[in-house]
Short mmCIF file of C-alpha atoms and ligand atoms in Angstrom, two decimals:
data_model
loop_
_atom_site.label_atom_id
_atom_site.label_comp_id
_atom_site.label_asym_id
_atom_site.label_seq_id
_atom_site.Cartn_x
_atom_site.Cartn_y
_atom_site.Cartn_z
CA MET L 262 34.76 76.19 -211.26
CA ILE L 263 35.92 72.60 -211.69
CA THR L 264 36.86 71.02 -215.01
CA GLY L 265 36.74 67.23 -214.84
CA VAL L 266 33.92 67.43 -212.30
CA THR L 267 32.55 64.07 -213.46
CA GLY L 268 35.81 62.33 -212.51
CA GLN L 269 37.02 60.91 -209.21
CA ASP L 270 38.78 64.04 -207.97
CA GLY L 271 36.16 66.40 -209.37
CA SER L 272 33.40 64.68 -207.43
CA TYR L 273 35.32 64.79 -204.12
CA LEU L 274 36.38 68.40 -204.66
CA ALA L 275 32.81 69.44 -205.50
CA GLU L 276 31.64 67.87 -202.21
CA LEU L 277 34.39 69.65 -200.27
CA LEU L 278 33.65 73.06 -201.79
CA LEU L 279 29.88 72.69 -201.38
CA ASP L 280 30.42 71.80 -197.72
CA LYS L 281 32.43 75.00 -197.35
CA GLY L 282 29.54 77.01 -198.76
CA TYR L 283 30.95 77.62 -202.23
CA GLU L 284 28.78 77.98 -205.28
CA VAL L 285 30.28 75.31 -207.54
CA ILE L 286 30.27 75.31 -211.33
CA GLY L 287 31.07 71.96 -212.90
CA VAL L 288 32.39 72.01 -216.45
CA VAL L 289 31.34 68.96 -218.46
CA ARG L 290 32.17 67.80 -221.96
CA ARG L 291 29.39 66.50 -224.16
CA THR L 292 29.39 62.72 -224.57
CA SER L 293 26.77 60.28 -225.83
CA HIS L 294 26.86 58.26 -222.59
CA ASP L 295 25.84 59.23 -219.07
CA SER L 296 28.92 60.54 -217.30
CA TYR L 297 27.20 61.67 -214.08
CA GLU L 298 27.59 58.47 -212.05
CA ARG L 299 30.05 60.07 -209.58
CA ILE L 300 28.15 63.36 -209.17
CA GLY L 301 24.52 62.22 -209.45
CA HIS L 302 24.01 62.95 -205.74
CA LEU L 303 25.30 66.52 -206.21
CA LEU L 304 23.46 67.55 -209.36
CA ASP L 305 20.80 69.59 -207.58
CA ARG L 306 23.52 71.60 -205.81
CA LEU L 307 25.90 72.14 -208.76
CA HIS L 308 25.77 74.49 -211.71
CA VAL L 309 26.68 72.38 -214.71
CA VAL L 310 28.04 74.17 -217.78
CA ALA L 311 29.24 72.71 -221.07
CA ALA L 312 32.73 73.39 -222.40
CA ASP L 313 35.63 71.40 -223.77
CA LEU L 314 39.39 71.66 -223.25
CA LEU L 315 39.75 71.21 -227.01
CA ASP L 316 37.59 74.27 -227.74
CA GLN L 317 39.08 77.64 -226.83
CA HIS L 318 35.93 79.63 -227.42
CA SER L 319 33.84 77.45 -225.10
CA LEU L 320 36.36 77.93 -222.29
CA THR L 321 36.61 81.68 -222.70
CA THR L 322 32.82 81.90 -222.69
CA VAL L 323 32.29 79.95 -219.45
CA ILE L 324 35.05 81.89 -217.66
CA ARG L 325 33.71 85.23 -218.93
CA ASP L 326 30.14 84.37 -217.92
CA ALA L 327 30.88 82.93 -214.48
CA LYS L 328 33.94 84.94 -213.42
CA PRO L 329 34.90 82.22 -210.92
CA ALA L 330 37.08 83.07 -207.92
CA GLU L 331 38.87 79.72 -208.22
CA VAL L 332 39.38 77.40 -211.19
CA TYR L 333 40.49 73.78 -210.68
CA ASN L 334 41.67 72.06 -213.84
CA LEU L 335 41.07 68.38 -213.13
CA ALA L 336 40.11 67.42 -216.68
CA ALA L 337 42.51 65.32 -218.75
CA GLN L 338 43.04 62.13 -220.68
CA SER L 339 44.29 60.55 -217.48
CA PHE L 340 45.02 56.88 -218.18
CA VAL L 341 48.69 56.16 -218.93
CA PRO L 342 48.27 53.13 -221.31
CA THR L 343 45.76 55.02 -223.48
CA SER L 344 48.35 57.73 -223.95
CA TRP L 345 50.46 55.39 -226.10
CA ASN L 346 47.47 54.58 -228.32
CA GLN L 347 46.24 58.16 -228.53
CA PRO L 348 49.34 60.31 -227.94
CA VAL L 349 48.15 63.30 -229.94
CA LEU L 350 44.71 63.41 -228.31
CA THR L 351 46.39 63.03 -224.91
CA GLY L 352 48.55 66.05 -225.73
CA GLU L 353 45.52 68.06 -226.88
CA PHE L 354 43.61 67.50 -223.63
CA THR L 355 46.32 67.07 -221.05
CA ALA L 356 48.92 69.54 -222.38
CA LEU L 357 47.41 72.14 -224.72
CA GLY L 358 44.10 72.09 -222.84
CA VAL L 359 45.91 73.73 -219.92
CA THR L 360 47.10 76.58 -222.16
CA ARG L 361 43.60 77.06 -223.53
CA LEU L 362 42.16 77.30 -220.04
CA LEU L 363 44.92 79.66 -218.88
CA GLU L 364 44.33 81.83 -221.95
CA ALA L 365 40.61 81.93 -221.19
CA ILE L 366 41.40 83.11 -217.65
CA ARG L 367 44.01 85.61 -218.81
CA LEU L 368 41.62 87.16 -221.31
CA ALA L 369 38.32 86.98 -219.44
CA HIS L 370 39.06 86.96 -215.68
CA PRO L 371 42.76 87.13 -214.75
CA GLN L 372 41.99 87.57 -211.03
CA ALA L 373 40.85 83.95 -210.81
CA ARG L 374 43.08 81.62 -208.78
CA PHE L 375 44.07 78.61 -210.89
CA TYR L 376 44.90 75.07 -209.79
CA GLN L 377 46.55 72.68 -212.25
CA ALA L 378 46.42 68.94 -211.59
CA SER L 379 50.07 68.00 -212.09
CA SER L 380 51.13 64.42 -211.58
CA SER L 381 53.88 62.30 -210.06
CA GLU L 382 54.04 60.63 -213.50
CA MET L 383 56.16 63.65 -214.47
CA PHE L 384 58.96 62.19 -212.28
CA GLY L 385 58.74 58.94 -214.24
CA LYS L 386 62.17 57.29 -214.25
CA ALA L 387 62.86 59.14 -211.06
CA VAL L 388 66.26 60.80 -210.75
CA GLU L 389 66.04 60.90 -206.94
CA THR L 390 64.02 59.23 -204.20
CA PRO L 391 61.85 60.46 -202.61
CA GLN L 392 60.60 63.05 -205.10
CA ARG L 393 60.00 66.67 -204.05
CA GLU L 394 59.20 69.96 -205.77
CA SER L 395 62.79 70.44 -206.97
CA THR L 396 63.21 66.92 -208.41
CA PRO L 397 63.77 67.10 -212.20
CA PHE L 398 61.13 65.50 -214.42
CA TYR L 399 61.79 62.40 -216.53
CA PRO L 400 58.36 61.37 -217.86
CA ARG L 401 57.98 57.87 -219.29
CA SER L 402 54.73 58.03 -221.26
CA PRO L 403 52.96 60.47 -223.57
CA TYR L 404 50.71 61.15 -220.57
CA GLY L 405 53.69 62.07 -218.36
CA VAL L 406 55.14 64.27 -221.10
CA ALA L 407 51.81 66.05 -221.54
CA LYS L 408 51.50 66.62 -217.78
CA ALA L 409 55.03 68.08 -217.71
CA TYR L 410 53.94 70.57 -220.38
CA GLY L 411 50.82 71.44 -218.35
CA HIS L 412 52.98 71.96 -215.30
CA TRP L 413 55.43 74.30 -216.98
CA ILE L 414 52.81 76.35 -218.81
CA THR L 415 51.17 76.96 -215.43
CA VAL L 416 54.50 78.13 -213.99
CA ASN L 417 54.99 80.25 -217.09
CA TYR L 418 51.64 82.05 -216.84
CA ARG L 419 52.36 82.76 -213.18
CA GLU L 420 55.74 84.25 -214.05
CA SER L 421 54.71 85.96 -217.30
CA TYR L 422 51.43 87.53 -216.22
CA GLY L 423 51.55 87.48 -212.42
CA MET L 424 48.55 85.17 -212.30
CA PHE L 425 47.78 83.16 -209.15
CA ALA L 426 48.42 79.84 -210.89
CA VAL L 427 49.70 76.78 -209.01
CA SER L 428 50.39 73.13 -209.67
CA GLY L 429 49.74 70.33 -207.25
CA ILE L 430 52.08 67.44 -208.02
CA LEU L 431 49.83 64.70 -206.72
CA PHE L 432 50.99 61.14 -206.32
CA ASN L 433 48.54 58.31 -207.12
CA HIS L 434 45.28 58.81 -205.26
CA GLU L 435 42.49 56.31 -205.24
CA SER L 436 39.01 55.68 -203.88
CA PRO L 437 35.90 53.61 -204.53
CA ARG L 438 35.25 56.16 -207.33
CA ARG L 439 38.51 55.40 -209.14
CA GLY L 440 38.07 54.26 -212.74
CA LEU L 441 38.04 50.48 -213.15
CA GLU L 442 41.08 50.54 -215.46
CA PHE L 443 43.48 51.78 -212.77
CA VAL L 444 45.29 49.06 -210.88
CA THR L 445 43.89 49.69 -207.38
CA ARG L 446 40.28 49.64 -208.53
CA LYS L 447 40.92 46.79 -210.95
CA VAL L 448 42.18 44.78 -207.97
CA SER L 449 39.39 45.77 -205.55
CA ASP L 450 36.75 45.04 -208.18
CA ALA L 451 38.28 41.64 -209.02
CA VAL L 452 38.66 40.69 -205.34
CA ALA L 453 34.96 41.44 -204.81
CA ARG L 454 33.97 39.43 -207.90
CA ILE L 455 36.12 36.47 -206.90
CA LYS L 456 34.80 36.57 -203.32
CA LEU L 457 31.22 36.59 -204.63
CA GLY L 458 31.88 33.77 -207.09
CA LYS L 459 31.45 36.00 -210.15
CA ALA L 460 35.06 35.65 -211.40
CA GLY L 461 37.90 33.16 -211.05
CA GLU L 462 41.10 35.10 -211.74
CA LEU L 463 42.70 38.51 -212.04
CA ARG L 464 45.09 39.30 -214.90
CA LEU L 465 47.71 41.97 -214.23
CA GLY L 466 50.95 43.29 -215.72
CA ASN L 467 53.99 44.35 -213.69
CA LEU L 468 53.62 43.38 -210.02
CA ASP L 469 56.98 44.89 -209.05
CA SER L 470 56.13 48.51 -209.65
CA GLY L 471 55.81 50.63 -206.51
CA ARG L 472 53.51 53.57 -205.92
CA ASP L 473 52.76 56.06 -203.18
CA TRP L 474 49.00 55.49 -202.98
CA GLY L 475 46.74 57.78 -200.96
CA PHE L 476 43.03 58.49 -200.63
CA ALA L 477 41.58 60.97 -203.17
CA GLY L 478 39.28 62.48 -200.52
CA ASP L 479 42.35 63.61 -198.58
CA TYR L 480 44.06 65.02 -201.67
CA VAL L 481 41.30 67.43 -202.74
CA GLU L 482 41.77 69.15 -199.37
CA ALA L 483 45.39 69.88 -200.38
CA MET L 484 44.20 71.35 -203.71
CA TRP L 485 41.91 73.77 -201.91
CA ARG L 486 44.57 74.75 -199.38
CA MET L 487 46.99 75.62 -202.20
CA LEU L 488 44.58 78.23 -203.49
CA GLN L 489 44.14 79.81 -200.03
CA GLN L 490 47.87 80.61 -199.61
CA PRO L 491 49.21 84.16 -199.66
CA GLU L 492 51.63 83.27 -202.50
CA PRO L 493 51.13 80.96 -205.47
CA LYS L 494 53.49 77.98 -205.17
CA ASP L 495 53.69 74.37 -206.36
CA TYR L 496 53.43 71.47 -203.92
CA VAL L 497 54.11 67.74 -203.90
CA VAL L 498 51.26 65.79 -202.29
CA GLY L 499 51.65 62.16 -201.23
CA THR L 500 51.80 59.91 -198.20
CA GLY L 501 55.54 59.18 -198.04
CA THR L 502 54.96 55.41 -198.05
CA MET L 503 55.35 53.10 -201.01
CA HIS L 504 53.80 49.72 -201.77
CA THR L 505 54.16 47.43 -204.77
CA VAL L 506 51.33 46.10 -206.91
CA ARG L 507 52.11 42.76 -205.24
CA ASP L 508 51.57 44.33 -201.78
CA LEU L 509 48.29 45.75 -203.06
CA CYS L 510 47.13 42.30 -204.17
CA ALA L 511 48.16 40.70 -200.89
CA ALA L 512 46.32 43.33 -198.83
CA ALA L 513 43.15 43.28 -200.94
CA PHE L 514 42.77 39.49 -201.15
CA SER L 515 43.65 38.91 -197.51
CA HIS L 516 40.97 41.41 -196.46
CA VAL L 517 38.35 38.93 -197.70
CA GLY L 518 40.28 35.88 -196.49
CA LEU L 519 41.74 34.80 -199.84
CA ASP L 520 45.32 34.02 -200.95
CA TRP L 521 46.17 36.34 -203.86
CA GLN L 522 48.68 33.89 -205.36
CA LYS L 523 45.87 31.49 -206.27
CA TYR L 524 44.07 34.08 -208.42
CA VAL L 525 46.54 36.58 -209.89
CA LYS L 526 47.92 35.73 -213.35
CA ILE L 527 50.51 37.74 -215.26
CA ASP L 528 49.30 38.91 -218.65
CA PRO L 529 51.78 40.61 -221.01
CA ARG L 530 48.92 42.71 -222.45
CA PHE L 531 49.05 44.83 -219.29
CA VAL L 532 52.83 45.38 -219.38
CA ARG L 533 53.70 48.88 -220.64
CA PRO L 534 56.22 49.91 -223.34
CA ALA L 535 58.05 51.98 -220.71
CA GLU L 536 57.42 51.68 -216.99
CA VAL L 537 57.60 54.02 -214.04
CA ASP L 538 59.21 51.60 -211.58
CA THR L 539 58.74 53.40 -208.27
CA LEU L 540 57.31 56.66 -207.01
CA LEU L 541 57.59 57.99 -203.47
CA ALA L 542 56.62 61.47 -202.29
CA ASP L 543 58.44 63.84 -200.01
CA ALA L 544 55.47 66.05 -199.14
CA SER L 545 57.24 67.98 -196.38
CA ARG L 546 56.56 71.38 -197.98
CA ALA L 547 52.82 70.63 -198.06
CA ARG L 548 52.93 69.48 -194.44
CA ARG L 549 54.85 72.56 -193.34
CA GLU L 550 53.16 75.30 -195.37
CA LEU L 551 49.67 73.93 -196.02
CA GLY L 552 49.33 72.07 -192.72
CA TRP L 553 48.22 69.11 -194.84
CA ALA L 554 48.60 65.45 -193.90
CA PRO L 555 46.86 62.35 -195.25
CA LYS L 556 44.25 60.83 -192.93
CA VAL L 557 43.68 57.47 -194.62
CA SER L 558 46.46 54.84 -194.60
CA PHE L 559 47.19 52.38 -197.42
CA GLU L 560 45.60 49.53 -195.46
CA GLN L 561 42.47 51.58 -194.73
CA LEU L 562 42.27 52.63 -198.37
CA VAL L 563 42.46 49.05 -199.65
CA LYS L 564 39.78 47.92 -197.20
CA MET L 565 37.53 50.86 -198.10
CA MET L 566 37.80 50.04 -201.81
CA VAL L 567 37.28 46.28 -201.44
CA ASP L 568 34.32 46.77 -199.07
CA ALA L 569 32.71 49.25 -201.47
CA ASP L 570 33.06 46.87 -204.41
CA VAL L 571 31.75 43.91 -202.42
CA GLU L 572 28.72 45.95 -201.39
CA ARG L 573 28.13 47.23 -204.92
CA LEU L 574 28.43 43.81 -206.56
CA ALA L 575 26.54 41.87 -203.90
P1 GDP K 1162 49.62 55.15 -213.02
O1 GDP K 1162 50.68 55.19 -211.98
O2 GDP K 1162 48.96 56.47 -213.27
O3 GDP K 1162 50.05 54.52 -214.29
O4 GDP K 1162 48.42 54.28 -212.37
P2 GDP K 1162 47.88 52.77 -212.66
O5 GDP K 1162 46.98 52.43 -211.52
O6 GDP K 1162 47.30 52.69 -214.03
O7 GDP K 1162 49.18 51.86 -212.63
C1 GDP K 1162 50.00 51.76 -211.48
C2 GDP K 1162 51.07 50.69 -211.69
O8 GDP K 1162 50.44 49.41 -211.70
C3 GDP K 1162 51.85 50.80 -213.01
O9 GDP K 1162 53.22 50.64 -212.74
C4 GDP K 1162 51.33 49.64 -213.84
O10 GDP K 1162 52.28 49.10 -214.75
C5 GDP K 1162 51.03 48.62 -212.74
N1 GDP K 1162 50.09 47.60 -213.19
C6 GDP K 1162 50.31 46.24 -213.18
N2 GDP K 1162 49.27 45.59 -213.72
C7 GDP K 1162 48.36 46.54 -214.10
C8 GDP K 1162 47.09 46.46 -214.73
O11 GDP K 1162 46.57 45.39 -215.06
N3 GDP K 1162 46.44 47.65 -214.95
C9 GDP K 1162 46.99 48.87 -214.58
N4 GDP K 1162 46.30 49.99 -214.81
N5 GDP K 1162 48.21 48.95 -214.00
C10 GDP K 1162 48.88 47.81 -213.77
#
């Protein structure tokens, strides 16, 4: 069972599990718009059920009815800037939603193995570099604070009830399916538009911030591996290389033969009240114990995203 199945990670994880022969149940939340763009090609192979992280009863019902062997909680309010505008809603989905789902499992099917999508945003104003499982959290946004809650409640249900509940502390992971508001996709989309003559500039905030960006398709493999371990444990997942937003711009524009400095403009609207300056993963535990390593490099990722947007917009 996957919550957030309509999102980037949900769609890649559903593909991975279907390829492994799983029966996959995708949990979707009712909305008035079509949210199936990332999983349209999977709909005839997925069981889609309706439930909402804000509604305890709906969660308990879907867990009780399906009795899933594995539950992946990938649903959240996941965009950092929105978390300042809607801090309470972010906490309801991203923090308390985890408790509701854990309660549903505890009451209806405690044998289920549970994966929580924790985030490198919990490290925030990082107290050490690189960040590993033992690095203390210092979140810098209501989103990061909510994810820290989700992380610790997962640890707590493991320790309180003996549940197989784990957190994957995933660093930024991107793909052609990334939402257009995130910086990588915003850049790849703008590069494609500029190349095709549909736009003339790209407005961004802080170009100095550094991230450990990997490919989402690689990261869902790590999620699955965490649930196949003999013992439930938390893992950091990232590439161990960092690039700045400036590096991202340079790589994306140069891939289509353009000079980024002619098109990128700084716009204070995209600067955040508090910034996470740099994030860099030490994923050695995941490498050692899960046998996991990323396959797609930063350069390959940027090219993949730009090419996909050029093709889509052409
Ligand atoms: P995050 O790490 O989850 O916040 O992922 P984002 O892709 O939203 O942002 C990554 C970094 O890019 C942050 O440090 C942002 O401040 C920086 N950034 C600079 N300009 C922009 C922009 O226009 N949009 C977004 N989303 N991020 C930007």
